[in-house]
Amino acid sequence: MPFGQLVLGSPGAGKSTYCDGMQQFMGAIGRQCSVINLDPANDHTNYPCALDIRDLVTLEEIMADDKLGPNGGILYALEELENNMEWLENGLKELGEDYVLFDCPGQVELYTHHNSLRNIFYRLQKLGYRLVVVHLSDCFCLTQPSLYISNVLLSLRAMLQMDLPHINVLTKIDKISSYDPLPFNLDYYTEVQDLRYLIPSLDAESPALKKGKFTKLNEAVANMVEQFGLVSFEVLAVENKRSMMHLLRVIDRASGYVFGGAEGTSDTVWQVAMRNESSLPDALDIQERWIDNKEEYDDMERKEEEEQEKLREEQARAAEEAGLGAGSIPGIVPQIAAGSGIRVTRKQPKT
């Protein structure tokens, strides 16, 4: 049973960067992963693309032939994909049981009220895919109450429209400490606690709108979000391995993913941690890790990685001196995921 992530988010939220980083991290823990580009405007991807919608249709062709603008062209391209699902299904068959990341366009219409994207993934579910929506938002939205509430509403609408297991993520969280101080702790925003506490900040942000009718509107929005009780956020720093590990575990829980055999062939720190419940940080850790004591945590994690690298080098030298070659266990072939800094091993196939 293949698994996959639908990576959604507004332009600039970091979707392609996330796909690149997640693919590298999955490769480092021994999980076969492929990325599919569904953005007809993305003519340059950072990651190796297993399947590209631009091989079916390009935004430039649509805009030239049908006299459409960029947004209309992307909507048309997804409708074209919906009408040519055989192309996507045949491409997925070639990937076998690979874990798939779908890099989706950034136009919010596609996952708020347009049906093509939802219909495409409904079809994939019927083929046996277990899918999770990963909706990315830039953490800069936390710096302004209006931006934050807008992102909460966008996330809520996407959850209702896509009707799939859904993980909302605040990206670039490693930059949050460089912005203006937040009026509340980070867990207030990630847990989407009572939004009525933000109403005074909303009034202060736009004094011209500080009138009775706008205050009532803000209160109505806050009450609606609270009544649904669906939205919450995870946080992510793509270049931080612990942050990636935490988010992947949350996604695996949502999809029901069970670790495959290839992931059990090594006992590296990251593979062990993926199975260790104590590695899951709580909300208080988030505030301390990314705002209150960010530099101290960065230094501590850097030292830990240096010590782990020295230990790996010592084990490799000891294995060579013992005559076992590069791998310390017979029948195991070490592999290094490019740029990951993590040692991965997989069993050799029996002959």
mmCIF file of C-alpha atoms in Angstrom:
data_model
loop_
_atom_site.group_PDB
_atom_site.id
_atom_site.type_symbol
_atom_site.label_atom_id
_atom_site.label_comp_id
_atom_site.label_asym_id
_atom_site.label_seq_id
_atom_site.Cartn_x
_atom_site.Cartn_y
_atom_site.Cartn_z
ATOM 1 C CA MET A 1 0.000 0.000 0.000
ATOM 2 C CA PRO A 2 1.733 3.225 -1.157
ATOM 3 C CA PHE A 3 1.711 6.379 0.964
ATOM 4 C CA GLY A 4 2.001 10.013 -0.009
ATOM 5 C CA GLN A 5 1.926 13.650 1.076
ATOM 6 C CA LEU A 6 0.075 16.437 -0.722
ATOM 7 C CA VAL A 7 2.212 19.506 -0.118
ATOM 8 C CA LEU A 8 0.024 22.626 -0.230
ATOM 9 C CA GLY A 9 0.635 26.242 0.704
ATOM 10 C CA SER A 10 0.658 29.814 -0.503
ATOM 11 C CA PRO A 11 3.492 31.040 -2.760
ATOM 12 C CA GLY A 12 6.669 31.492 -0.722
ATOM 13 C CA ALA A 13 5.648 29.089 2.049
ATOM 14 C CA GLY A 14 8.526 26.758 1.138
ATOM 15 C CA LYS A 15 6.803 23.864 -0.638
ATOM 16 C CA SER A 16 9.632 22.966 -3.031
ATOM 17 C CA THR A 17 12.237 23.426 -0.297
ATOM 18 C CA TYR A 18 10.179 21.150 1.946
ATOM 19 C CA CYS A 19 9.921 18.473 -0.752
ATOM 20 C CA ASP A 20 13.670 18.606 -1.327
ATOM 21 C CA GLY A 21 14.478 18.398 2.390
ATOM 22 C CA MET A 22 11.925 15.697 3.152
ATOM 23 C CA GLN A 23 13.125 13.548 0.263
ATOM 24 C CA GLN A 24 16.708 13.788 1.536
ATOM 25 C CA PHE A 25 15.645 12.969 5.080
ATOM 26 C CA MET A 26 13.603 9.958 3.982
ATOM 27 C CA GLY A 27 16.541 8.711 1.959
ATOM 28 C CA ALA A 28 18.704 9.062 5.056
ATOM 29 C CA ILE A 29 16.424 6.802 7.111
ATOM 30 C CA GLY A 30 16.148 4.234 4.324
ATOM 31 C CA ARG A 31 12.672 5.097 3.034
ATOM 32 C CA GLN A 32 12.306 5.053 -0.738
ATOM 33 C CA CYS A 33 10.803 8.415 -1.737
ATOM 34 C CA SER A 34 9.899 10.081 -5.040
ATOM 35 C CA VAL A 35 8.705 13.634 -5.713
ATOM 36 C CA ILE A 36 6.085 14.551 -8.311
ATOM 37 C CA ASN A 37 5.803 18.143 -9.522
ATOM 38 C CA LEU A 38 2.178 19.179 -10.098
ATOM 39 C CA ASP A 39 2.949 22.873 -10.593
ATOM 40 C CA PRO A 40 2.882 23.702 -14.335
ATOM 41 C CA ALA A 41 4.627 27.019 -13.613
ATOM 42 C CA ASN A 42 7.596 25.409 -11.835
ATOM 43 C CA ASP A 43 10.168 24.930 -14.577
ATOM 44 C CA HIS A 44 13.101 24.488 -12.194
ATOM 45 C CA THR A 45 12.886 22.107 -9.237
ATOM 46 C CA ASN A 46 15.493 21.732 -6.496
ATOM 47 C CA TYR A 47 14.802 18.007 -6.216
ATOM 48 C CA PRO A 48 15.083 15.120 -8.704
ATOM 49 C CA CYS A 49 11.637 14.980 -10.251
ATOM 50 C CA ALA A 50 10.196 11.483 -10.762
ATOM 51 C CA LEU A 51 7.181 12.835 -12.667
ATOM 52 C CA ASP A 52 6.522 16.355 -13.928
ATOM 53 C CA ILE A 53 3.155 17.783 -14.999
ATOM 54 C CA ARG A 54 5.061 19.963 -17.467
ATOM 55 C CA ASP A 55 5.591 16.844 -19.552
ATOM 56 C CA LEU A 56 1.809 16.832 -19.993
ATOM 57 C CA VAL A 57 1.052 20.543 -20.149
ATOM 58 C CA THR A 58 2.931 23.778 -19.465
ATOM 59 C CA LEU A 59 1.638 27.088 -18.186
ATOM 60 C CA GLU A 60 3.277 28.973 -21.051
ATOM 61 C CA GLU A 61 1.401 26.939 -23.666
ATOM 62 C CA ILE A 62 -1.944 27.425 -21.921
ATOM 63 C CA MET A 63 -1.474 31.186 -21.554
ATOM 64 C CA ALA A 64 -0.495 31.513 -25.231
ATOM 65 C CA ASP A 65 -3.146 29.216 -26.695
ATOM 66 C CA ASP A 66 -6.126 30.117 -24.496
ATOM 67 C CA LYS A 67 -5.313 33.737 -23.668
ATOM 68 C CA LEU A 68 -5.406 33.084 -19.919
ATOM 69 C CA GLY A 69 -3.505 34.743 -17.096
ATOM 70 C CA PRO A 70 -1.207 32.861 -14.704
ATOM 71 C CA ASN A 71 -3.889 31.955 -12.154
ATOM 72 C CA GLY A 72 -6.441 30.913 -14.757
ATOM 73 C CA GLY A 73 -3.762 28.969 -16.602
ATOM 74 C CA ILE A 74 -2.865 26.923 -13.526
ATOM 75 C CA LEU A 75 -6.524 26.120 -12.857
ATOM 76 C CA TYR A 76 -6.876 25.028 -16.477
ATOM 77 C CA ALA A 77 -3.739 22.862 -16.196
ATOM 78 C CA LEU A 78 -5.133 20.986 -13.184
ATOM 79 C CA GLU A 79 -8.415 20.455 -15.043
ATOM 80 C CA GLU A 80 -6.371 19.058 -17.918
ATOM 81 C CA LEU A 81 -4.625 16.687 -15.525
ATOM 82 C CA GLU A 82 -7.985 15.607 -14.096
ATOM 83 C CA ASN A 83 -9.137 14.734 -17.621
ATOM 84 C CA ASN A 84 -5.912 12.817 -18.327
ATOM 85 C CA MET A 85 -5.552 10.805 -15.127
ATOM 86 C CA GLU A 86 -4.145 7.857 -17.087
ATOM 87 C CA TRP A 87 -0.929 9.831 -17.529
ATOM 88 C CA LEU A 88 -0.538 10.240 -13.766
ATOM 89 C CA GLU A 89 -1.649 6.696 -12.940
ATOM 90 C CA ASN A 90 0.822 5.172 -15.406
ATOM 91 C CA GLY A 91 3.631 7.289 -13.986
ATOM 92 C CA LEU A 92 2.789 6.214 -10.430
ATOM 93 C CA LYS A 93 2.817 2.546 -11.432
ATOM 94 C CA GLU A 94 6.470 2.909 -12.414
ATOM 95 C CA LEU A 95 7.267 4.158 -8.891
ATOM 96 C CA GLY A 96 5.965 0.963 -7.294
ATOM 97 C CA GLU A 97 5.638 1.249 -3.518
ATOM 98 C CA ASP A 98 7.716 4.431 -3.205
ATOM 99 C CA TYR A 99 6.567 7.038 -0.712
ATOM 100 C CA VAL A 100 5.407 9.947 -2.897
ATOM 101 C CA LEU A 101 5.542 13.701 -2.287
ATOM 102 C CA PHE A 102 3.202 15.731 -4.497
ATOM 103 C CA ASP A 103 4.499 19.288 -4.902
ATOM 104 C CA CYS A 104 1.295 21.230 -5.623
ATOM 105 C CA PRO A 105 0.834 24.744 -7.061
ATOM 106 C CA GLY A 106 0.565 27.704 -4.704
ATOM 107 C CA GLN A 107 -2.761 29.086 -5.955
ATOM 108 C CA VAL A 108 -5.089 28.867 -2.955
ATOM 109 C CA GLU A 109 -8.151 28.538 -5.194
ATOM 110 C CA LEU A 110 -7.060 24.976 -5.948
ATOM 111 C CA TYR A 111 -7.619 23.811 -2.389
ATOM 112 C CA THR A 112 -10.275 26.211 -1.130
ATOM 113 C CA HIS A 113 -13.100 25.955 -3.689
ATOM 114 C CA HIS A 114 -11.845 24.516 -7.011
ATOM 115 C CA ASN A 115 -12.551 20.794 -7.255
ATOM 116 C CA SER A 116 -9.943 19.435 -9.694
ATOM 117 C CA LEU A 117 -7.150 18.934 -7.177
ATOM 118 C CA ARG A 118 -9.501 17.206 -4.728
ATOM 119 C CA ASN A 119 -10.908 14.976 -7.476
ATOM 120 C CA ILE A 120 -7.415 13.971 -8.606
ATOM 121 C CA PHE A 121 -6.464 12.752 -5.152
ATOM 122 C CA TYR A 122 -9.805 11.044 -4.623
ATOM 123 C CA ARG A 123 -8.916 8.977 -7.688
ATOM 124 C CA LEU A 124 -5.526 8.142 -6.192
ATOM 125 C CA GLN A 125 -7.192 7.020 -2.975
ATOM 126 C CA LYS A 126 -9.236 4.547 -4.989
ATOM 127 C CA LEU A 127 -5.939 3.161 -6.333
ATOM 128 C CA GLY A 128 -4.919 2.387 -2.742
ATOM 129 C CA TYR A 129 -2.852 5.456 -1.843
ATOM 130 C CA ARG A 130 -2.897 6.578 1.796
ATOM 131 C CA LEU A 131 -2.602 10.354 1.548
ATOM 132 C CA VAL A 132 -1.994 13.171 4.017
ATOM 133 C CA VAL A 133 -2.276 16.886 3.251
ATOM 134 C CA VAL A 134 0.704 18.895 4.519
ATOM 135 C CA HIS A 135 -0.355 22.551 4.409
ATOM 136 C CA LEU A 136 2.579 24.971 4.792
ATOM 137 C CA SER A 137 2.401 28.576 6.042
ATOM 138 C CA ASP A 138 5.306 30.961 6.562
ATOM 139 C CA CYS A 139 5.746 31.627 10.298
ATOM 140 C CA PHE A 140 6.051 35.329 9.471
ATOM 141 C CA CYS A 141 2.242 35.378 9.663
ATOM 142 C CA LEU A 142 2.562 35.174 13.471
ATOM 143 C CA THR A 143 3.978 38.683 13.592
ATOM 144 C CA GLN A 144 0.663 40.293 12.589
ATOM 145 C CA PRO A 145 -2.669 39.200 14.094
ATOM 146 C CA SER A 146 -4.528 39.802 10.826
ATOM 147 C CA LEU A 147 -2.086 37.606 8.885
ATOM 148 C CA TYR A 148 -2.307 34.870 11.486
ATOM 149 C CA ILE A 149 -6.109 34.789 11.519
ATOM 150 C CA SER A 150 -6.129 34.825 7.702
ATOM 151 C CA ASN A 151 -3.855 31.774 7.686
ATOM 152 C CA VAL A 152 -6.040 30.041 10.259
ATOM 153 C CA LEU A 153 -9.107 30.632 8.064
ATOM 154 C CA LEU A 154 -7.223 29.443 4.972
ATOM 155 C CA SER A 155 -6.134 26.280 6.780
ATOM 156 C CA LEU A 156 -9.673 25.629 7.992
ATOM 157 C CA ARG A 157 -11.115 26.063 4.515
ATOM 158 C CA ALA A 158 -8.485 23.746 3.018
ATOM 159 C CA MET A 159 -9.255 21.090 5.632
ATOM 160 C CA LEU A 160 -12.954 21.207 4.802
ATOM 161 C CA GLN A 161 -12.369 21.258 1.042
ATOM 162 C CA MET A 162 -9.740 18.514 0.734
ATOM 163 C CA ASP A 163 -11.445 16.182 3.239
ATOM 164 C CA LEU A 164 -8.239 14.212 3.941
ATOM 165 C CA PRO A 165 -5.964 13.734 6.957
ATOM 166 C CA HIS A 166 -4.459 17.188 7.332
ATOM 167 C CA ILE A 167 -1.323 18.582 8.996
ATOM 168 C CA ASN A 168 -0.861 22.364 9.127
ATOM 169 C CA VAL A 169 2.774 23.473 9.403
ATOM 170 C CA LEU A 170 4.435 26.793 10.251
ATOM 171 C CA THR A 171 7.638 26.795 8.198
ATOM 172 C CA LYS A 172 10.898 28.720 8.645
ATOM 173 C CA ILE A 173 10.395 28.586 12.407
ATOM 174 C CA ASP A 174 14.143 29.060 12.893
ATOM 175 C CA LYS A 175 13.630 32.697 11.815
ATOM 176 C CA ILE A 176 10.880 33.523 14.296
ATOM 177 C CA SER A 177 13.332 34.738 16.953
ATOM 178 C CA SER A 178 14.590 37.442 14.569
ATOM 179 C CA TYR A 179 11.132 39.016 14.212
ATOM 180 C CA ASP A 180 9.397 41.345 16.657
ATOM 181 C CA PRO A 181 8.463 39.673 19.964
ATOM 182 C CA LEU A 182 5.118 37.870 19.939
ATOM 183 C CA PRO A 183 2.447 38.949 22.455
ATOM 184 C CA PHE A 184 1.846 35.288 23.406
ATOM 185 C CA ASN A 185 3.942 32.147 23.696
ATOM 186 C CA LEU A 186 4.405 30.080 20.559
ATOM 187 C CA ASP A 187 2.102 27.335 21.809
ATOM 188 C CA TYR A 188 -0.799 29.836 21.803
ATOM 189 C CA TYR A 189 -0.439 30.072 18.026
ATOM 190 C CA THR A 190 0.303 26.418 17.297
ATOM 191 C CA GLU A 191 -2.654 25.199 19.365
ATOM 192 C CA VAL A 192 -4.918 27.987 18.006
ATOM 193 C CA GLN A 193 -6.166 28.871 21.442
ATOM 194 C CA ASP A 194 -8.980 31.377 22.060
ATOM 195 C CA LEU A 195 -8.582 33.900 19.218
ATOM 196 C CA ARG A 196 -10.615 36.489 21.112
ATOM 197 C CA TYR A 197 -7.421 37.376 22.984
ATOM 198 C CA LEU A 198 -6.070 38.714 19.678
ATOM 199 C CA ILE A 199 -8.934 41.165 19.140
ATOM 200 C CA PRO A 200 -7.225 44.052 21.030
ATOM 201 C CA SER A 201 -4.123 43.456 18.907
ATOM 202 C CA LEU A 202 -6.266 43.516 15.760
ATOM 203 C CA ASP A 203 -7.758 46.850 16.802
ATOM 204 C CA ALA A 204 -4.291 48.243 17.494
ATOM 205 C CA GLU A 205 -3.021 47.002 14.117
ATOM 206 C CA SER A 206 -5.732 48.878 12.177
ATOM 207 C CA PRO A 207 -7.013 51.827 14.223
ATOM 208 C CA ALA A 208 -9.173 52.984 11.284
ATOM 209 C CA LEU A 209 -11.174 49.749 11.600
ATOM 210 C CA LYS A 210 -11.621 50.071 15.333
ATOM 211 C CA LYS A 211 -15.364 50.322 15.185
ATOM 212 C CA GLY A 212 -18.198 48.325 16.652
ATOM 213 C CA LYS A 213 -19.109 46.407 13.505
ATOM 214 C CA PHE A 214 -15.525 45.295 12.818
ATOM 215 C CA THR A 215 -15.017 44.205 16.403
ATOM 216 C CA LYS A 216 -18.170 42.106 16.148
ATOM 217 C CA LEU A 217 -16.898 40.609 12.884
ATOM 218 C CA ASN A 218 -13.588 39.669 14.515
ATOM 219 C CA GLU A 219 -15.439 38.084 17.420
ATOM 220 C CA ALA A 220 -17.631 36.110 15.018
ATOM 221 C CA VAL A 221 -14.559 34.798 13.170
ATOM 222 C CA ALA A 222 -12.907 33.796 16.454
ATOM 223 C CA ASN A 223 -16.067 31.992 17.571
ATOM 224 C CA MET A 224 -16.366 30.153 14.251
ATOM 225 C CA VAL A 225 -12.794 28.852 14.381
ATOM 226 C CA GLU A 226 -13.299 27.756 17.982
ATOM 227 C CA GLN A 227 -16.564 25.968 17.177
ATOM 228 C CA PHE A 228 -14.945 23.937 14.392
ATOM 229 C CA GLY A 229 -12.010 23.078 16.660
ATOM 230 C CA LEU A 230 -10.026 21.586 13.756
ATOM 231 C CA VAL A 231 -7.022 23.836 13.206
ATOM 232 C CA SER A 232 -3.666 23.423 14.902
ATOM 233 C CA PHE A 233 -0.100 23.828 13.673
ATOM 234 C CA GLU A 234 3.192 21.990 13.785
ATOM 235 C CA VAL A 235 6.435 23.909 13.371
ATOM 236 C CA LEU A 236 9.303 23.153 11.002
ATOM 237 C CA ALA A 237 12.843 24.216 10.254
ATOM 238 C CA VAL A 238 13.776 22.228 7.148
ATOM 239 C CA GLU A 239 17.523 22.285 7.815
ATOM 240 C CA ASN A 240 17.070 20.976 11.369
ATOM 241 C CA LYS A 241 17.029 17.161 11.403
ATOM 242 C CA ARG A 242 15.210 16.912 14.722
ATOM 243 C CA SER A 243 12.473 19.199 13.447
ATOM 244 C CA MET A 244 12.107 17.110 10.281
ATOM 245 C CA MET A 245 12.047 13.924 12.333
ATOM 246 C CA HIS A 246 9.279 15.252 14.570
ATOM 247 C CA LEU A 247 7.105 16.372 11.659
ATOM 248 C CA LEU A 248 7.558 13.097 9.774
ATOM 249 C CA ARG A 249 6.450 11.162 12.835
ATOM 250 C CA VAL A 250 3.318 13.312 13.109
ATOM 251 C CA ILE A 251 2.582 12.700 9.415
ATOM 252 C CA ASP A 252 3.173 8.955 9.805
ATOM 253 C CA ARG A 253 0.663 8.862 12.642
ATOM 254 C CA ALA A 254 -1.912 10.655 10.501
ATOM 255 C CA SER A 255 -1.447 8.312 7.534
ATOM 256 C CA GLY A 256 -1.083 5.088 9.503
ATOM 257 C CA TYR A 257 2.345 4.475 8.004
ATOM 258 C CA VAL A 258 4.144 1.388 9.306
ATOM 259 C CA PHE A 259 7.909 1.347 9.056
ATOM 260 C CA GLY A 260 9.131 -0.713 6.116
ATOM 261 C CA GLY A 261 11.767 -3.415 6.170
ATOM 262 C CA ALA A 262 14.466 -1.208 4.687
ATOM 263 C CA GLU A 263 14.177 1.152 7.652
ATOM 264 C CA GLY A 264 14.981 -1.585 10.138
ATOM 265 C CA THR A 265 18.394 -2.437 8.750
ATOM 266 C CA SER A 266 20.368 0.245 10.557
ATOM 267 C CA ASP A 267 20.593 1.541 14.087
ATOM 268 C CA THR A 268 21.649 5.118 13.358
ATOM 269 C CA VAL A 269 20.538 7.754 15.838
ATOM 270 C CA TRP A 270 17.891 9.150 13.481
ATOM 271 C CA GLN A 271 16.323 5.766 12.747
ATOM 272 C CA VAL A 272 16.193 4.877 16.429
ATOM 273 C CA ALA A 273 14.748 8.299 17.245
ATOM 274 C CA MET A 274 12.008 7.875 14.645
ATOM 275 C CA ARG A 275 10.700 5.022 16.784
ATOM 276 C CA ASN A 276 11.301 6.605 20.183
ATOM 277 C CA GLU A 277 8.235 8.308 21.679
ATOM 278 C CA SER A 278 10.344 10.461 24.001
ATOM 279 C CA SER A 279 11.814 12.269 20.991
ATOM 280 C CA LEU A 280 8.478 14.012 20.353
ATOM 281 C CA PRO A 281 8.722 17.550 21.820
ATOM 282 C CA ASP A 282 5.795 19.188 23.576
ATOM 283 C CA ALA A 283 4.497 22.740 23.223
ATOM 284 C CA LEU A 284 6.719 24.104 25.980
ATOM 285 C CA ASP A 285 9.781 22.743 24.191
ATOM 286 C CA ILE A 286 8.788 24.681 21.062
ATOM 287 C CA GLN A 287 8.824 28.054 22.835
ATOM 288 C CA GLU A 288 12.098 27.298 24.519
ATOM 289 C CA ARG A 289 13.718 25.742 21.466
ATOM 290 C CA TRP A 290 12.919 28.379 18.859
ATOM 291 C CA ILE A 291 12.527 31.619 20.820
ATOM 292 C CA ASP A 292 13.746 31.682 24.425
ATOM 293 C CA ASN A 293 16.972 29.658 24.105
ATOM 294 C CA LYS A 294 17.435 29.122 20.377
ATOM 295 C CA GLU A 295 21.188 29.772 20.286
ATOM 296 C CA GLU A 296 21.874 27.416 23.192
ATOM 297 C CA TYR A 297 19.888 24.618 21.523
ATOM 298 C CA ASP A 298 21.640 25.244 18.198
ATOM 299 C CA ASP A 299 25.045 24.904 19.868
ATOM 300 C CA MET A 300 24.010 21.770 21.757
ATOM 301 C CA GLU A 301 22.690 20.041 18.634
ATOM 302 C CA ARG A 302 25.770 21.037 16.667
ATOM 303 C CA LYS A 303 28.039 19.486 19.290
ATOM 304 C CA GLU A 304 25.941 16.316 19.357
ATOM 305 C CA GLU A 305 26.226 15.943 15.579
ATOM 306 C CA GLU A 306 29.997 16.466 15.752
ATOM 307 C CA GLU A 307 30.290 13.776 18.427
ATOM 308 C CA GLN A 308 28.148 11.382 16.392
ATOM 309 C CA GLU A 309 30.285 12.005 13.311
ATOM 310 C CA LYS A 310 33.469 11.270 15.302
ATOM 311 C CA LEU A 311 31.890 8.079 16.643
ATOM 312 C CA ARG A 312 30.966 6.937 13.131
ATOM 313 C CA GLU A 313 34.515 7.589 11.934
ATOM 314 C CA GLU A 314 35.952 5.616 14.854
ATOM 315 C CA GLN A 315 33.606 2.704 14.173
ATOM 316 C CA ALA A 316 34.542 2.732 10.484
ATOM 317 C CA ARG A 317 38.275 2.662 11.329
ATOM 318 C CA ALA A 318 37.749 -0.143 13.830
ATOM 319 C CA ALA A 319 35.813 -2.142 11.246
ATOM 320 C CA GLU A 320 38.580 -1.706 8.677
ATOM 321 C CA GLU A 321 41.239 -2.801 11.169
ATOM 322 C CA ALA A 322 39.121 -5.868 11.969
ATOM 323 C CA GLY A 323 39.036 -6.706 8.267
ATOM 324 C CA LEU A 324 35.309 -6.173 7.869
ATOM 325 C CA GLY A 325 35.604 -3.382 5.332
ATOM 326 C CA ALA A 326 33.422 -0.292 5.354
ATOM 327 C CA GLY A 327 30.451 -1.996 7.010
ATOM 328 C CA SER A 328 30.712 -3.322 10.561
ATOM 329 C CA ILE A 329 28.161 -6.090 9.934
ATOM 330 C CA PRO A 330 28.550 -8.676 7.168
ATOM 331 C CA GLY A 331 25.804 -8.438 4.558
ATOM 332 C CA ILE A 332 25.232 -4.725 5.172
ATOM 333 C CA VAL A 333 26.179 -2.137 2.571
ATOM 334 C CA PRO A 334 26.598 1.409 3.915
ATOM 335 C CA GLN A 335 25.069 4.240 1.903
ATOM 336 C CA ILE A 336 25.299 7.966 2.393
ATOM 337 C CA ALA A 337 22.370 10.179 1.476
ATOM 338 C CA ALA A 338 23.759 13.166 -0.381
ATOM 339 C CA GLY A 339 23.994 16.243 1.777
ATOM 340 C CA SER A 340 22.232 14.651 4.723
ATOM 341 C CA GLY A 341 25.176 13.932 6.993
ATOM 342 C CA ILE A 342 23.417 10.747 8.129
ATOM 343 C CA ARG A 343 24.736 7.249 7.590
ATOM 344 C CA VAL A 344 22.242 4.825 6.054
ATOM 345 C CA THR A 345 22.622 1.074 5.604
ATOM 346 C CA ARG A 346 20.561 -1.427 3.696
ATOM 347 C CA LYS A 347 20.761 -5.171 3.445
ATOM 348 C CA GLN A 348 22.185 -6.707 0.304
ATOM 349 C CA PRO A 349 19.623 -8.764 -1.643
ATOM 350 C CA LYS A 350 20.126 -12.480 -1.261
ATOM 351 C CA THR A 351 21.446 -14.287 -4.292
#
